[in-house]
Amino acid sequence: QKEVEQNSGPLSVPEGAIASLNCTYSDRGSQSFFWYRQYSGKSPELIMFIYSNGDKEDGRFTAQLNKASQYVSLLIRDSQPSDSATYLCAVLPSGGYNKLIFGAGTRLAVHP
Amino acid sequence: DTAVSQTPKYLVTQMGNDKSIKCEQNLGHDTMYWYKQDSKKFLKIMFSYNNKELIINETVPNRFSPKSPDKAHLNLHINSLELGDSAVYFCASSSMQGLQGAFFGQGTRLTVV
């Protein structure tokens, strides 16, 4: 079982819609959870992190964490074509300080 | 600009050669990393240094040798390059042992021919 799993996509949504990206992780004791955005040919860019159960909102982005289900998601409201990128979920595992584990990423395509 | 910067951005070399990639961060972070992103875009940790001390070595071939002269710099030297080493190598840094995420450099695209 992979440590961090994401659907590779592509996830295609129309402009203005809500994009929902999902991630599951295997280590129940994981500490913190991260969403990165990576445009083609560019480096990963940190969008948000969350470490408590529930929702965390930042502008059009909302991260949701459910530790009981070992599930973390990212919602993008009012999706724009400029949001088209690969979204990487990352996890800091238990006892894993200094070791961010990444999922393979979900490619999001927002079409006008 | 405050950032993680790595050089060179592109590196094309022949099999068997030795090459180095340099990384510097001016964010005041105490932890630095090397990640490898393969052709399938999977990002995998190679090494992690905290205050110049090696913390993580993820079963990377010993042809890869990181070096951290101080906590703002982390270099990667690769001996006897192989075709399978072709990938994008990212340097990153973090504070608080990664609890608030890591920040990445622009990457070095290594092509071994």
Short mmCIF file of N, CA and C in Angstrom, two decimals, chain A residues 4 31-32 34 36 38 40-46 49 51 86 88 92 96-104, chain B residues 31 33 35 37 40-43 45 48 50 55-56 58 90 97-107 109:
data_model
loop_
_atom_site.label_atom_id
_atom_site.label_comp_id
_atom_site.label_asym_id
_atom_site.label_seq_id
_atom_site.Cartn_x
_atom_site.Cartn_y
_atom_site.Cartn_z
N VAL A 4 0.86 7.55 0.57
CA VAL A 4 -0.06 8.64 0.26
C VAL A 4 -0.63 8.37 -1.12
N GLN A 31 1.28 13.56 11.23
CA GLN A 31 1.27 14.80 12.01
C GLN A 31 0.57 15.96 11.30
N SER A 32 1.05 16.26 10.13
CA SER A 32 0.59 17.43 9.37
C SER A 32 0.37 17.03 7.93
N PHE A 34 -0.40 18.52 3.82
CA PHE A 34 -0.08 19.67 2.98
C PHE A 34 -0.66 19.49 1.59
N TYR A 36 0.19 20.99 -2.23
CA TYR A 36 1.07 21.75 -3.10
C TYR A 36 0.46 21.80 -4.49
N GLN A 38 1.66 22.31 -8.52
CA GLN A 38 2.84 22.29 -9.39
C GLN A 38 2.40 22.49 -10.83
N SER A 40 3.32 22.76 -14.82
CA SER A 40 4.22 21.99 -15.67
C SER A 40 5.57 22.69 -15.80
N GLY A 41 6.63 21.98 -15.50
CA GLY A 41 7.97 22.53 -15.62
C GLY A 41 8.39 23.44 -14.48
N LYS A 42 7.56 23.55 -13.45
CA LYS A 42 7.86 24.42 -12.32
C LYS A 42 8.01 23.59 -11.04
N SER A 43 8.38 24.28 -9.98
CA SER A 43 8.56 23.59 -8.69
C SER A 43 7.25 23.55 -7.91
N PRO A 44 7.12 22.61 -6.98
CA PRO A 44 5.92 22.57 -6.13
C PRO A 44 5.83 23.82 -5.27
N GLU A 45 4.61 24.33 -5.14
CA GLU A 45 4.35 25.54 -4.38
C GLU A 45 3.34 25.21 -3.28
N LEU A 46 3.69 25.51 -2.04
CA LEU A 46 2.81 25.20 -0.92
C LEU A 46 1.57 26.09 -0.95
N PHE A 49 -1.55 24.08 4.63
CA PHE A 49 -1.31 22.93 5.48
C PHE A 49 -2.39 22.89 6.56
N TYR A 51 -3.46 20.50 10.31
CA TYR A 51 -3.07 19.43 11.23
C TYR A 51 -4.16 19.07 12.23
N THR A 86 -0.99 20.33 -11.49
CA THR A 86 -0.99 19.10 -10.71
C THR A 86 -0.97 19.45 -9.23
N LEU A 88 -0.42 18.20 -5.46
CA LEU A 88 0.28 17.17 -4.70
C LEU A 88 -0.15 17.21 -3.25
N LEU A 92 3.28 14.50 6.73
CA LEU A 92 4.41 14.35 7.66
C LEU A 92 4.05 13.17 8.57
N GLY A 96 8.15 11.25 11.87
CA GLY A 96 8.80 11.52 10.59
C GLY A 96 9.20 12.96 10.38
N TYR A 97 9.65 13.59 11.46
CA TYR A 97 10.09 14.95 11.30
C TYR A 97 11.16 15.00 10.21
N ASN A 98 11.14 16.05 9.44
CA ASN A 98 12.08 16.24 8.34
C ASN A 98 11.84 15.28 7.19
N LYS A 99 10.65 14.69 7.10
CA LYS A 99 10.41 13.74 6.02
C LYS A 99 8.99 13.87 5.47
N LEU A 100 8.80 14.81 4.56
CA LEU A 100 7.51 14.95 3.89
C LEU A 100 7.36 13.85 2.85
N ILE A 101 6.23 13.12 2.90
CA ILE A 101 5.95 12.07 1.94
C ILE A 101 4.87 12.58 0.99
N PHE A 102 5.14 12.48 -0.31
CA PHE A 102 4.22 13.02 -1.32
C PHE A 102 3.42 11.91 -2.00
N GLY A 103 2.19 12.26 -2.37
CA GLY A 103 1.42 11.43 -3.28
C GLY A 103 1.87 11.72 -4.70
N ALA A 104 1.34 10.95 -5.63
CA ALA A 104 1.75 11.07 -7.03
C ALA A 104 1.10 12.27 -7.72
N THR B 31 16.33 23.20 8.28
CA THR B 31 16.30 21.89 7.64
C THR B 31 16.29 22.05 6.13
N TYR B 33 16.52 19.74 2.25
CA TYR B 33 16.19 18.44 1.65
C TYR B 33 16.66 18.37 0.20
N TYR B 35 15.03 16.26 -3.05
CA TYR B 35 13.97 15.41 -3.59
C TYR B 35 14.28 15.11 -5.04
N GLN B 37 12.34 13.99 -8.63
CA GLN B 37 11.06 13.83 -9.32
C GLN B 37 11.32 13.13 -10.64
N LYS B 40 7.54 10.17 -14.17
CA LYS B 40 6.12 10.03 -13.85
C LYS B 40 5.67 11.10 -12.85
N LYS B 41 6.54 12.03 -12.57
CA LYS B 41 6.27 13.19 -11.72
C LYS B 41 6.16 12.84 -10.24
N PHE B 42 6.59 11.61 -9.86
CA PHE B 42 6.52 11.25 -8.46
C PHE B 42 7.70 11.87 -7.71
N LEU B 43 7.39 12.58 -6.63
CA LEU B 43 8.38 13.33 -5.88
C LEU B 43 8.80 12.50 -4.67
N ILE B 45 11.66 11.77 -1.49
CA ILE B 45 12.75 12.34 -0.69
C ILE B 45 14.00 11.48 -0.83
N SER B 48 17.72 14.45 3.99
CA SER B 48 17.29 15.58 4.80
C SER B 48 18.41 15.92 5.78
N ASN B 50 19.37 18.54 9.07
CA ASN B 50 18.92 19.49 10.07
C ASN B 50 20.14 20.09 10.75
N ILE B 55 19.91 13.67 8.60
CA ILE B 55 18.81 13.08 9.36
C ILE B 55 18.19 11.91 8.60
N ILE B 56 18.05 12.08 7.31
CA ILE B 56 17.39 11.07 6.48
C ILE B 56 18.25 10.75 5.28
N GLU B 58 17.42 8.11 2.30
CA GLU B 58 16.39 7.16 1.88
C GLU B 58 16.93 6.14 0.89
N PHE B 90 15.06 18.48 -6.85
CA PHE B 90 14.62 19.68 -6.14
C PHE B 90 15.27 19.76 -4.78
N GLN B 97 11.03 21.51 11.73
CA GLN B 97 11.08 20.09 11.37
C GLN B 97 10.02 19.70 10.35
N GLY B 98 9.63 20.65 9.54
CA GLY B 98 8.69 20.34 8.46
C GLY B 98 7.23 20.44 8.85
N LEU B 99 6.93 20.83 10.06
CA LEU B 99 5.55 20.86 10.52
C LEU B 99 4.68 21.84 9.73
N GLN B 100 5.31 22.86 9.16
CA GLN B 100 4.54 23.82 8.37
C GLN B 100 4.90 23.75 6.89
N GLY B 101 5.45 22.62 6.49
CA GLY B 101 5.72 22.42 5.08
C GLY B 101 7.10 22.85 4.66
N ALA B 102 7.47 22.48 3.47
CA ALA B 102 8.77 22.80 2.91
C ALA B 102 8.61 23.69 1.70
N PHE B 103 9.65 24.48 1.44
CA PHE B 103 9.65 25.40 0.30
C PHE B 103 10.73 24.94 -0.67
N PHE B 104 10.34 24.90 -1.95
CA PHE B 104 11.19 24.28 -2.96
C PHE B 104 11.95 25.29 -3.81
N GLY B 105 13.14 24.88 -4.23
CA GLY B 105 13.87 25.61 -5.24
C GLY B 105 13.27 25.32 -6.61
N GLN B 106 13.84 25.93 -7.64
CA GLN B 106 13.26 25.85 -8.99
C GLN B 106 13.56 24.54 -9.69
N GLY B 107 14.43 23.71 -9.11
CA GLY B 107 14.71 22.41 -9.68
C GLY B 107 15.91 22.42 -10.63
N ARG B 109 17.08 20.11 -13.84
CA ARG B 109 16.74 19.01 -14.75
C ARG B 109 18.03 18.37 -15.21
#
